[in-house]
Coordinates of C-alpha atoms and ligand atoms in Angstrom, one line a residue:
X30 CA -10.3 38.6 0.4
X31 CA -7.9 39.2 3.3
X32 CA -4.8 37.1 3.4
X33 CA -4.0 36.5 7.0
X34 CA -0.5 37.0 8.3
X35 CA 0.1 33.3 8.7
X36 CA 3.8 33.6 9.4
X37 CA 4.0 36.5 11.8
X38 CA 4.8 35.4 15.3
X39 CA 1.6 37.1 16.6
X40 CA -0.9 36.1 14.0
X41 CA 0.4 32.7 13.2
X42 CA -2.5 30.6 14.6
X43 CA -4.3 29.9 11.4
X44 CA -6.7 27.7 13.3
X45 CA -8.2 31.0 14.6
X46 CA -8.8 32.3 11.0
X47 CA -12.2 31.2 9.5
X48 CA -11.7 28.7 6.7
X49 CA -13.6 31.0 4.4
X50 CA -10.9 33.6 4.4
X51 CA -8.0 31.2 4.2
X52 CA -6.9 30.6 0.6
X53 CA -3.4 30.1 -0.6
X54 CA -2.2 32.3 2.2
X55 CA 1.4 31.6 1.5
X56 CA 3.3 30.4 -1.6
X57 CA 6.6 28.7 -0.8
X58 CA 9.3 28.1 -3.4
X59 CA 11.0 24.7 -3.2
X60 CA 14.1 23.7 -5.2
X61 CA 15.2 20.1 -5.0
X62 CA 18.8 19.3 -6.1
X63 CA 18.8 15.7 -7.1
X64 CA 22.3 15.6 -8.5
X65 CA 23.5 13.6 -5.5
X66 CA 20.5 11.2 -5.7
X67 CA 22.7 8.4 -7.0
X68 CA 24.5 8.6 -3.6
X69 CA 21.2 8.7 -1.7
X70 CA 20.9 12.4 -0.8
X71 CA 18.3 14.9 -1.8
X72 CA 19.4 18.5 -1.3
X73 CA 16.6 21.0 -0.7
X74 CA 16.2 24.8 -0.7
X75 CA 13.0 26.3 0.6
X76 CA 11.9 30.0 0.6
X77 CA 9.0 30.9 2.9
X78 CA 7.6 34.4 2.5
X79 CA 6.9 36.2 5.7
X80 CA 4.5 39.1 6.5
X81 CA 6.6 39.9 9.6
X82 CA 9.5 38.3 11.4
X83 CA 9.5 37.2 15.0
X84 CA 9.1 33.7 16.3
X85 CA 8.3 31.6 13.2
X86 CA 7.2 28.0 13.6
X87 CA 7.4 25.5 10.7
X88 CA 6.5 21.9 10.7
X89 CA 7.9 18.9 8.8
X90 CA 5.0 16.6 7.6
X91 CA 4.4 14.0 10.3
X92 CA 1.5 11.8 9.0
X93 CA 2.2 10.3 5.7
X94 CA -0.9 9.9 3.4
X95 CA -1.4 6.3 2.3
X96 CA 0.7 5.2 5.2
X97 CA -1.9 6.4 7.7
X98 CA 0.8 6.8 10.3
X99 CA 3.2 9.3 11.8
X100 CA 6.1 8.0 9.6
X101 CA 7.4 11.4 8.3
X102 CA 11.1 10.7 8.2
X103 CA 12.3 13.6 10.3
X104 CA 15.1 11.5 11.6
X105 CA 16.6 11.4 8.0
X106 CA 16.7 15.2 7.9
X107 CA 20.1 16.9 8.2
X108 CA 22.3 20.0 7.5
X109 CA 19.4 22.3 8.3
X110 CA 20.4 25.9 8.0
X111 CA 18.2 29.0 8.1
X112 CA 18.8 32.5 6.9
X113 CA 16.7 35.7 6.5
X114 CA 18.0 38.4 4.2
X115 CA 21.3 36.7 4.1
X116 CA 21.8 36.6 7.8
X117 CA 21.9 33.4 9.8
X118 CA 18.7 32.5 11.8
X119 CA 19.0 30.1 14.8
X120 CA 16.5 27.3 15.1
X121 CA 15.4 25.0 17.8
X122 CA 13.3 21.8 17.8
X123 CA 10.1 21.8 19.8
X124 CA 10.6 19.5 22.8
X125 CA 7.1 18.3 22.7
X126 CA 6.8 17.5 19.0
X127 CA 10.0 16.5 17.1
X128 CA 8.5 17.5 13.7
X129 CA 8.1 21.1 14.8
X130 CA 10.9 23.7 14.4
X131 CA 11.1 27.3 15.8
X132 CA 13.0 30.0 14.0
X133 CA 14.0 33.3 15.7
X134 CA 13.6 35.6 12.6
X135 CA 14.6 39.3 12.7
X136 CA 11.5 41.5 13.0
X137 CA 11.9 43.2 9.6
X138 CA 12.4 40.0 7.6
X139 CA 10.2 39.4 4.6
X140 CA 11.2 35.8 4.1
X141 CA 12.9 32.8 5.6
X142 CA 15.3 30.6 3.6
X143 CA 16.1 27.0 4.6
X144 CA 18.6 24.6 3.1
X145 CA 18.6 21.0 4.3
X146 CA 19.3 17.4 3.1
X147 CA 17.2 14.3 3.3
X148 CA 19.1 11.0 3.5
X149 CA 17.5 7.9 2.3
X150 CA 17.6 4.8 4.5
X151 CA 20.9 3.3 3.6
X152 CA 22.2 0.6 4.1
X153 CA 18.9 -1.2 4.4
X154 CA 17.6 0.4 1.3
X155 CA 15.5 3.5 0.7
X156 CA 13.9 5.1 -2.3
X157 CA 17.1 5.7 -4.2
X158 CA 19.4 3.5 -6.2
X159 CA 22.3 4.5 -8.5
X160 CA 19.9 4.7 -11.4
X161 CA 16.5 5.6 -9.9
X162 CA 15.1 8.2 -7.5
X163 CA 11.7 8.1 -5.9
X164 CA 10.9 11.5 -4.4
X165 CA 8.1 11.7 -1.8
X166 CA 7.7 15.5 -1.4
X167 CA 6.6 15.1 2.2
X168 CA 10.2 14.2 3.0
X169 CA 11.6 17.5 1.6
X170 CA 9.2 20.3 2.6
X171 CA 8.2 22.4 5.6
X172 CA 4.9 24.2 6.1
X173 CA 3.8 27.0 8.5
X174 CA 2.5 25.5 11.7
X175 CA -1.3 25.4 11.8
X176 CA -1.8 26.3 8.1
X177 CA -4.2 23.9 6.3
X178 CA -2.6 21.8 3.6
X179 CA -5.0 23.3 1.1
X180 CA -4.0 26.9 2.0
X181 CA -0.3 26.5 1.4
X182 CA 0.9 26.7 -2.2
X183 CA 4.3 25.3 -3.2
X184 CA 6.1 26.2 -6.5
X185 CA 8.5 23.3 -6.8
X186 CA 11.3 22.5 -9.2
X187 CA 14.0 19.8 -9.4
X188 CA 17.5 19.8 -10.7
X189 CA 18.2 16.4 -12.2
X190 CA 21.5 14.6 -12.7
X191 CA 22.9 14.7 -16.2
X192 CA 21.0 12.3 -18.5
X193 CA 18.1 11.8 -16.0
X194 CA 14.5 12.3 -16.8
X195 CA 11.4 12.5 -14.5
X196 CA 7.8 11.6 -14.3
X197 CA 5.1 12.8 -12.0
X198 CA 1.4 13.8 -11.9
X199 CA 2.5 17.4 -11.1
X200 CA 1.6 19.9 -13.8
X201 CA 4.6 21.6 -15.4
X202 CA 5.0 25.4 -15.1
X203 CA 3.7 27.1 -18.2
X204 CA 6.1 28.1 -21.0
X205 CA 5.4 31.7 -20.2
X206 CA 6.8 31.4 -16.7
X207 CA 8.5 34.6 -15.6
X208 CA 12.0 33.1 -15.1
X209 CA 13.8 30.0 -16.4
X210 CA 16.0 27.6 -14.6
X211 CA 19.4 26.1 -15.6
X212 CA 19.6 23.1 -17.9
X213 CA 18.5 19.8 -16.3
X214 CA 15.9 21.7 -14.3
X215 CA 12.2 20.9 -14.4
X216 CA 9.8 23.6 -13.0
X217 CA 6.3 22.7 -11.9
X218 CA 3.2 24.9 -11.6
X219 CA 2.4 26.1 -8.0
X220 CA 0.0 23.6 -6.4
X221 CA -1.3 23.2 -2.9
X222 CA 0.8 21.4 -0.3
X223 CA -1.9 18.7 -0.4
X224 CA -1.5 18.1 -4.1
X225 CA 2.3 18.3 -3.9
X226 CA 2.6 15.6 -1.3
X227 CA 0.0 13.6 -3.3
X228 CA 2.2 13.7 -6.4
X229 CA 5.5 11.8 -6.0
X230 CA 8.2 12.2 -8.6
X231 CA 10.2 9.4 -10.1
X232 CA 13.5 10.1 -11.9
X233 CA 16.3 8.1 -13.3
X234 CA 18.6 7.5 -16.3
X235 CA 16.5 4.6 -17.8
X236 CA 12.9 5.6 -18.4
X237 CA 10.3 4.1 -20.7
X238 CA 6.9 5.8 -21.1
X239 CA 4.0 3.5 -22.1
X240 CA 0.9 5.5 -23.1
X241 CA -2.3 3.6 -22.2
X242 CA -5.2 5.9 -23.0
X243 CA -5.7 9.4 -24.4
X244 CA -9.2 10.7 -25.0
X245 CA -11.4 13.6 -24.1
X246 CA -8.4 15.5 -22.6
X247 CA -7.6 12.6 -20.3
X248 CA -4.4 10.5 -20.4
X249 CA -3.1 7.5 -18.6
X250 CA 0.4 6.2 -18.9
X251 CA 2.9 3.8 -17.3
X252 CA 6.3 5.4 -16.5
X253 CA 8.9 2.6 -16.1
X254 CA 12.2 3.4 -14.4
X255 CA 14.7 0.5 -14.4
X256 CA 18.3 -0.3 -13.4
X257 CA 18.9 -1.3 -17.0
X258 CA 17.1 -1.0 -20.4
X259 CA 16.2 -4.7 -20.4
X260 CA 14.2 -4.3 -17.2
X261 CA 11.8 -1.8 -18.8
X262 CA 10.8 -3.6 -22.0
X263 CA 7.2 -4.9 -21.6
X264 CA 5.8 -7.3 -24.1
X265 CA 2.8 -6.3 -26.3
X266 CA 0.7 -8.7 -24.2
X267 CA 1.7 -6.9 -20.9
X268 CA 0.9 -3.5 -22.4
X269 CA -2.5 -4.8 -23.6
X270 CA -3.2 -6.0 -20.0
X271 CA -2.5 -2.6 -18.6
X272 CA -4.8 -1.1 -21.2
X273 CA -7.4 -3.7 -20.2
X274 CA -7.0 -2.6 -16.5
X275 CA -7.9 1.0 -17.4
X276 CA -10.9 -0.2 -19.4
X277 CA -12.1 -2.6 -16.7
X278 CA -11.7 0.0 -14.0
X279 CA -13.7 2.5 -16.2
X280 CA -16.5 -0.1 -16.5
X281 CA -16.4 -0.8 -12.8
X282 CA -16.7 2.8 -11.5
X283 CA -18.2 4.5 -14.5
X284 CA -16.3 7.8 -13.8
X285 CA -12.8 9.0 -13.5
X286 CA -11.4 11.2 -10.8
X287 CA -8.2 11.9 -12.6
X288 CA -7.3 13.8 -15.8
X289 CA -3.7 12.6 -16.3
X290 CA -2.9 9.4 -14.4
X291 CA 0.6 8.0 -14.1
X292 CA 1.5 4.5 -13.0
X293 CA 5.0 5.3 -11.7
X294 CA 6.9 2.1 -11.5
X295 CA 10.5 1.5 -10.3
X296 CA 12.0 -1.9 -11.2
X297 CA 14.9 -2.4 -8.8
X298 CA 16.2 -4.9 -6.3
X299 CA 17.7 -2.0 -4.3
X300 CA 14.4 -0.2 -3.7
X301 CA 12.2 -2.3 -1.5
X302 CA 8.9 -3.5 -3.0
X303 CA 5.9 -1.3 -2.1
X304 CA 3.0 0.5 -3.5
X305 CA 1.5 3.9 -2.4
X306 CA -1.7 5.3 -3.8
X307 CA -2.3 8.9 -5.0
X308 CA -5.1 10.7 -6.7
X309 CA -3.6 10.9 -10.1
X310 CA -0.7 8.5 -9.8
X311 CA 0.5 5.5 -7.9
X312 CA 4.1 4.9 -6.7
X313 CA 4.8 1.3 -7.5
X314 CA 8.0 -0.4 -6.5
X315 CA 8.7 -3.8 -7.9
X316 CA 11.7 -6.1 -8.3
X317 CA 14.1 -5.6 -11.2
X318 CA 12.9 -8.7 -13.2
X319 CA 9.2 -8.0 -12.6
X320 CA 8.4 -7.9 -16.4
X321 CA 10.7 -10.8 -17.4
X322 CA 10.1 -13.3 -14.6
X323 CA 6.7 -14.9 -15.0
X324 CA 6.5 -15.9 -11.3
X325 CA 7.1 -12.3 -10.1
X326 CA 4.8 -10.9 -12.7
X327 CA 1.9 -13.2 -11.6
X328 CA 2.7 -12.9 -7.9
X329 CA 2.4 -9.0 -8.1
X330 CA -0.6 -9.1 -10.5
X331 CA -2.8 -7.1 -8.2
X332 CA -0.3 -4.3 -7.3
X333 CA -1.2 -1.9 -10.0
X334 CA -5.0 -2.7 -9.9
X335 CA -4.9 -2.2 -6.1
X336 CA -3.2 1.2 -6.2
X337 CA -5.3 2.3 -9.2
X338 CA -8.5 1.5 -7.3
X339 CA -7.4 3.8 -4.5
X340 CA -7.9 6.8 -6.9
X341 CA -11.6 6.1 -6.3
X342 CA -11.6 4.3 -2.9
X343 CA -9.2 6.2 -0.7
X344 CA -8.6 9.4 -2.6
X345 CA -12.0 10.5 -4.1
X346 CA -14.0 9.0 -1.3
X347 CA -12.2 8.5 2.0
X348 CA -13.3 7.6 5.6
X349 CA -14.0 10.9 7.3
X350 CA -11.5 10.2 10.0
X351 CA -8.7 10.0 7.5
X352 CA -9.4 13.5 6.1
X353 CA -7.4 16.1 8.1
X354 CA -6.5 19.8 7.6
X355 CA -2.8 19.3 8.2
X356 CA -0.2 16.6 8.0
X357 CA 0.4 17.0 11.7
X358 CA -3.0 15.9 12.9
X359 CA -3.5 12.2 13.8
X360 CA -5.8 10.1 11.5
X361 CA -8.6 7.8 12.6
X362 CA -7.9 4.5 10.8
X363 CA -10.9 2.4 12.1
X364 CA -12.5 2.2 8.6
X365 CA -9.3 0.8 6.9
X366 CA -11.3 -2.4 6.2
X367 CA -13.1 -0.3 3.6
X368 CA -10.2 1.9 2.4
X369 CA -7.7 -1.0 2.2
X370 CA -10.0 -4.1 2.5
X371 CA -12.3 -3.2 -0.4
X372 CA -9.4 -2.0 -2.4
X373 CA -7.6 -5.3 -1.9
X374 CA -10.7 -7.1 -3.0
X375 CA -11.0 -5.0 -6.2
X376 CA -7.2 -5.3 -6.7
X377 CA -7.5 -9.0 -6.9
X378 CA -10.8 -8.9 -9.0
X379 CA -9.5 -6.3 -11.5
X380 CA -6.2 -8.3 -11.9
X381 CA -8.3 -11.2 -12.9
X382 CA -10.7 -9.2 -15.2
X383 CA -7.7 -7.5 -16.9
X384 CA -5.8 -10.7 -17.4
X385 CA -2.9 -9.6 -15.2
X386 CA -3.6 -12.7 -13.0
X387 CA -3.7 -16.2 -14.3
X388 CA -7.0 -18.2 -14.4
X389 CA -7.5 -19.7 -11.0
X390 CA -5.4 -17.2 -9.2
X391 CA -8.5 -15.6 -7.6
X392 CA -9.5 -18.9 -6.0
X393 CA -5.9 -19.6 -4.9
X394 CA -5.7 -16.2 -3.3
X395 CA -9.0 -16.6 -1.4
X396 CA -7.9 -20.0 -0.2
X397 CA -4.6 -18.6 1.0
X398 CA -6.2 -15.6 2.7
X399 CA -8.7 -17.8 4.5
X400 CA -6.3 -20.4 5.6
X401 CA -3.7 -17.9 6.8
X402 CA -6.2 -16.0 8.9
X403 CA -7.7 -19.3 10.3
X404 CA -4.2 -20.4 11.3
X405 CA -3.8 -17.3 13.5
X406 CA -4.3 -18.0 17.3
X407 CA -4.7 -14.2 17.5
X408 CA -7.9 -14.4 15.4
X409 CA -9.6 -16.0 18.4
X410 CA -8.8 -12.9 20.6
X411 CA -8.8 -9.8 18.3
X412 CA -11.5 -8.5 15.9
X413 CA -10.9 -7.4 12.4
X414 CA -11.9 -3.9 13.4
X415 CA -9.1 -3.8 16.0
X416 CA -6.5 -4.7 13.5
X417 CA -7.5 -1.5 11.5
X418 CA -7.3 0.7 14.6
X419 CA -3.8 -0.7 15.4
X420 CA -2.5 0.2 11.9
X421 CA -0.6 3.1 13.3
X422 CA 1.5 0.9 15.6
X423 CA 2.0 -1.7 12.9
X424 CA 3.4 0.9 10.6
X425 CA 5.7 2.6 13.1
X426 CA 7.0 -0.6 14.6
X427 CA 6.5 -3.3 12.0
X428 CA 8.9 -5.6 13.8
X429 CA 9.4 -9.1 12.4
X430 CA 7.1 -12.0 11.6
X431 CA 7.8 -13.4 15.0
X432 CA 4.5 -13.8 16.7
X433 CA 2.6 -12.2 13.8
X434 CA 0.1 -15.0 13.9
X435 CA -0.5 -14.4 17.6
X436 CA -0.5 -10.6 17.6
X437 CA -2.2 -10.3 14.1
X438 CA -0.9 -7.7 11.7
X439 CA -2.6 -5.6 9.0
X440 CA -5.3 -8.2 8.6
X441 CA -7.8 -5.7 7.3
X442 CA -6.3 -6.4 3.9
X443 CA -6.7 -10.2 3.6
X444 CA -9.8 -10.4 5.8
X445 CA -11.2 -7.4 4.0
X446 CA -11.1 -9.4 0.8
X447 CA -13.2 -12.2 2.4
X448 CA -15.5 -9.6 3.9
X449 CA -16.3 -7.9 0.6
X450 CA -16.5 -11.2 -1.3
X451 CA -19.1 -12.1 1.3
X452 CA -21.0 -8.8 0.6
X453 CA -20.7 -9.3 -3.2
X454 CA -22.1 -12.8 -3.1
X455 CA -25.0 -11.8 -0.8
X456 CA -26.0 -9.0 -3.3
X457 CA -25.6 -11.3 -6.3
X458 CA -27.6 -14.1 -4.7
X459 CA -30.4 -11.9 -3.3
X460 CA -30.8 -9.9 -6.5
X461 CA -30.7 -13.1 -8.6
X462 CA -27.7 -11.7 -10.5
X463 CA -29.3 -8.3 -11.3
X464 CA -26.9 -6.4 -9.0
X465 CA -23.5 -6.9 -7.4
X466 CA -20.9 -5.1 -5.3
X467 CA -20.0 -3.4 -8.6
X468 CA -23.4 -1.7 -8.5
X469 CA -22.6 -0.3 -5.1
X470 CA -19.0 0.6 -6.1
X471 CA -20.3 2.6 -9.1
X472 CA -22.8 4.5 -7.0
X473 CA -20.5 5.1 -4.1
X474 CA -17.2 5.8 -5.8
X475 CA -18.3 6.8 -9.3
X476 CA -20.3 10.0 -9.7
X477 CA -19.2 12.8 -11.9
X478 CA -15.7 13.0 -13.6
X479 CA -14.3 15.2 -10.8
X480 CA -10.6 15.2 -10.0
X481 CA -8.9 16.3 -6.8
X482 CA -11.7 15.9 -4.3
X483 CA -11.8 14.0 -1.0
X484 CA -15.4 13.3 0.0
X485 CA -15.6 11.8 3.5
X486 CA -17.9 9.0 4.6
X487 CA -18.9 7.2 7.8
X488 CA -19.9 3.6 8.5
X489 CA -23.5 4.8 8.5
X490 CA -23.1 6.3 4.9
X491 CA -21.6 3.0 3.8
X492 CA -24.5 1.0 5.3
X493 CA -27.1 3.3 3.7
X494 CA -25.4 3.0 0.2
X495 CA -25.3 -0.8 0.5
X496 CA -29.0 -0.8 1.7
X497 CA -29.9 1.2 -1.4
X498 CA -28.1 -1.4 -3.6
X499 CA -29.6 -4.5 -1.9
X500 CA -31.9 -4.5 1.1
X501 CA -30.2 -6.5 3.9
X502 CA -29.2 -6.1 7.5
X503 CA -25.9 -4.6 6.7
X504 CA -25.5 -3.1 10.2
X505 CA -25.5 -6.6 11.7
X506 CA -23.3 -7.8 8.8
X507 CA -20.5 -5.4 9.7
X508 CA -21.0 -5.7 13.5
X509 CA -20.6 -9.5 13.5
X510 CA -17.7 -9.5 11.0
X511 CA -15.8 -6.4 11.9
X512 CA -16.5 -5.7 15.6
X513 CA -17.0 -9.2 17.0
X514 CA -14.2 -11.6 17.7
X515 CA -14.8 -14.6 15.3
X516 CA -13.4 -18.1 16.1
X517 CA -12.9 -18.5 12.4
X518 CA -12.7 -16.1 9.4
X519 CA -16.0 -15.7 7.5
X520 CA -16.3 -18.5 4.9
X521 CA -19.7 -17.3 3.5
X522 CA -18.3 -15.6 0.4
X523 CA -16.4 -18.7 -0.7
X524 CA -19.3 -21.2 -0.1
X525 CA -22.0 -18.8 -1.5
X526 CA -19.6 -18.3 -4.4
X527 CA -19.9 -22.0 -5.2
X528 CA -16.6 -23.3 -3.8
X529 CA -15.4 -25.3 -0.8
X530 CA -12.1 -24.9 1.1
X531 CA -10.0 -28.1 1.5
X532 CA -6.5 -28.9 2.5
X533 CA -4.5 -31.2 0.1
X534 CA -0.9 -32.5 0.0
X535 CA -0.5 -30.9 -3.4
X536 CA 0.4 -27.3 -3.7
X537 CA -1.7 -24.8 -5.8
X538 CA -0.1 -23.0 -8.7
X539 CA 0.0 -19.9 -6.5
X540 CA 2.0 -21.7 -3.7
X541 CA 4.4 -23.3 -6.2
X542 CA 5.1 -19.8 -7.6
X543 CA 5.6 -18.3 -4.2
X544 CA 8.0 -21.1 -3.2
X545 CA 9.9 -20.7 -6.5
X546 CA 10.3 -16.9 -5.8
X547 CA 11.7 -17.3 -2.3
X548 CA 13.2 -20.8 -2.6
X549 CA 11.6 -21.8 0.7
X550 CA 8.9 -24.2 1.9
X551 CA 5.6 -23.1 3.1
X552 CA 4.9 -25.4 6.0
X553 CA 2.5 -23.0 7.7
X554 CA -0.4 -25.4 7.7
X555 CA 1.6 -28.5 8.6
X556 CA 4.6 -27.7 10.9
X557 CA 3.4 -24.2 11.7
X558 CA 6.0 -22.1 10.0
X559 CA 7.2 -21.0 6.6
X560 CA 10.8 -22.2 6.2
X561 CA 13.3 -20.0 4.3
X562 CA 15.7 -21.4 1.8
X563 CA 18.5 -21.5 4.4
X564 CA 16.3 -23.2 7.0
X565 CA 15.5 -20.0 9.0
X566 CA 12.1 -19.9 10.8
X567 CA 10.6 -16.4 10.7
X568 CA 7.8 -17.5 13.1
X569 CA 6.5 -20.6 14.7
X570 CA 2.7 -20.7 15.3
X571 CA 1.6 -21.3 18.9
X572 CA 0.1 -24.8 19.3
X573 CA 1.5 -26.2 16.1
X574 CA 4.2 -28.9 15.8
X575 CA 7.4 -26.8 15.7
X576 CA 6.2 -24.5 18.5
X577 CA 5.0 -27.5 20.6
X578 CA 8.5 -29.0 20.1
X579 CA 10.0 -25.9 21.7
X580 CA 11.3 -24.2 18.6
X581 CA 10.8 -20.4 18.4
X582 CA 11.2 -17.7 15.8
X583 CA 14.8 -16.9 14.8
X584 CA 15.9 -20.6 15.0
X585 CA 17.3 -22.2 11.9
X586 CA 16.9 -25.8 10.8
X587 CA 20.4 -27.1 9.9
X588 CA 19.8 -30.9 9.8
X589 CA 16.9 -33.2 8.8
X590 CA 16.9 -37.0 9.7
X591 CA 20.7 -37.1 10.1
X592 CA 21.5 -35.1 6.9
X593 CA 22.3 -31.5 6.2
X594 CA 19.2 -29.4 5.8
X595 CA 17.8 -28.6 2.4
X596 CA 14.2 -27.7 1.3
X597 CA 13.7 -30.9 -0.8
X598 CA 15.1 -33.0 2.1
X599 CA 12.6 -31.4 4.6
X600 CA 9.8 -31.9 2.2
X601 CA 10.6 -35.6 1.8
X602 CA 10.9 -35.9 5.6
X603 CA 7.4 -34.4 6.1
X604 CA 6.0 -36.8 3.5
X605 CA 7.9 -39.9 4.9
X606 CA 6.7 -39.2 8.5
X607 CA 3.1 -39.6 7.3
X608 CA 3.8 -43.3 6.9
X609 CA 6.0 -43.8 9.9
X610 CA 5.7 -43.8 13.7
X611 CA 9.0 -42.0 14.0
X612 CA 9.1 -38.2 14.5
X613 CA 10.8 -35.9 12.1
X614 CA 14.4 -35.5 13.6
X615 CA 15.7 -32.0 13.2
X616 CA 19.0 -30.3 14.2
X617 CA 18.3 -26.7 15.0
X618 CA 20.6 -23.7 15.5
X619 CA 18.5 -21.9 18.0
X620 CA 20.1 -18.4 18.1
X621 CA 23.5 -19.9 18.8
X622 CA 22.5 -23.1 20.7
X623 CA 22.6 -26.2 18.6
X624 CA 20.3 -29.0 19.6
X625 CA 18.5 -32.0 18.3
X626 CA 14.7 -31.7 18.3
X627 CA 12.2 -34.4 17.5
X628 CA 8.9 -33.2 15.9
X629 CA 6.2 -35.8 16.2
X630 CA 4.1 -34.8 13.2
X631 CA 2.5 -37.3 10.9
X632 CA -0.1 -35.2 9.0
X633 CA 1.9 -34.8 5.8
X634 CA 2.1 -31.7 3.6
X635 CA -1.1 -29.5 3.9
X636 CA -2.0 -26.7 1.5
X637 CA -5.3 -24.9 1.2
X638 CA -7.2 -24.8 -2.0
X639 CA -10.7 -24.2 -3.3
X640 CA -12.7 -26.9 -5.0
X641 CA -16.0 -26.5 -6.9
X642 CA -19.2 -27.3 -5.2
X643 CA -21.3 -28.5 -8.2
X644 CA -24.5 -27.9 -6.3
X645 CA -24.1 -24.1 -6.3
X646 CA -23.6 -21.7 -9.2
X647 CA -20.0 -20.5 -9.7
X648 CA -20.3 -16.9 -8.6
X649 CA -16.5 -16.5 -8.4
X650 CA -16.3 -17.1 -12.1
X651 CA -19.0 -14.4 -12.6
X652 CA -17.0 -12.0 -10.4
X653 CA -13.7 -12.6 -12.2
X654 CA -15.1 -12.3 -15.7
X655 CA -14.2 -9.2 -17.6
X656 CA -17.0 -6.6 -17.5
X657 CA -18.7 -5.8 -20.7
X658 CA -17.8 -9.1 -22.4
X659 CA -20.3 -11.7 -23.3
Ligands
ZN718 ZN1 -3.8 0.1 -0.4

């Protein structure tokens, strides 16, 4: 096989080289120095071998997998120096693409060496705390322009601060490696750029490894990294639920597409909460007291199930438009209502089946999803499918909650849950319980135990697989629910599931828990905003009482009925107004202007919940029941 001269100035255009002769055309060596991680800096040294010198073009990864957006943090890159054979090499940034760098390398050079730093997002918080580092390799690597991510190999290693340990799905270099590194250094086997970027590394000085399964050469573990030892001390019941999650996911999909899976979990109030999926790991970021605060634990019940499901739905099978050759190419996100929507559905369902969620949490989540979407004025003007296409903009400019009900945000998550519940109940009802969405999931995402493959699919493939599961007009099903603008979200899954949606003055357990966590008051369905503990209004929904009274996002309630604002006082005022002709009298600090505002609202507190319809079988209970149990 001929290895093309990927890095010579003349022959660089790998796109011109047939894919059949492109294989590991270049092996880069990357050393990350994490010794300054506690002060939020990753130092990097990269060696790129060259066939010839000349004008060499390297790219910094632009599109971040799992983010589905051009969020590569090139703005956090600094101190970039280049040398070849020890002599300095000047570089320039491409004026038309800020992730592309040109290097004027001497003609006889055999390699290009770069050193650079990546600064995490202080002061608003990045992926580093004084005790924990979350390394996304796409932030610390360059690749030859035009080279496919599967054709570039990277031999990576990391130098850790004293006393720190690491966890990652990356395989370690073999013991017979030709050279060793200094103490505190971990060397990894060469992997493709695709696998490297798909394998984040967690490190820190407080780690606890919790093995979940080990059989047939396959292992699954939770790697906990905390700010203190007390943060990473799960109870026996919590460990048992993680094991149940693996068992339930096995029963759902019937095959594994990983050999060594790592739930990488940081527990920190410094690192913002998040979750990112990978083939053989998930990067889960939760608050410090996640394991010890029952409210946080239940509120985040579906995080690990969601990210784990992505190993099948998202990594093994992926919408064809999300599979690209390089990290520079744009992604087509229009099928995110499958990639994320179906994953969100199974995240909630698996949390219930594994016992991570409390009984009733499934119903509360569905009620909240439906009611929140139905409260959106924007739902009347934009389709579910359009929210998936707009993912890119939402990620790049997430903005605030202001006008999120009018603009709509990443609604393919919560509306995806309702969509796939709808499909699940149709299959269950029409097959008289013989089949379900699980049947489809096992056929579509199961298959053989093959790790590391991304098999693309289109909407037509999806419809054909559903048709094979249960004959139905699935093309119309998706057209009306995804492409068309609906006046109201689809309620069919809830009603067919044997439940009705109602609004009551009493909060559900889910709402009580949410309000305990943030200390605020969720008046979304009464006054038209959620009110923070300090009275701040992140949004006011167009057409609802606060907005009608002229109060906008960014205002803060400072007085209620002649008294200083507090959450209990506002709650009492909403309740009292129900039995009075007088408006709720607020004093508002509206971005510096203090004024009195009367809100003529008399509907009392309103919270969505599901109630059983005794005339219909309880399909939600059947969906939430652990598989394999009788
Ligand atoms: Zn997801």
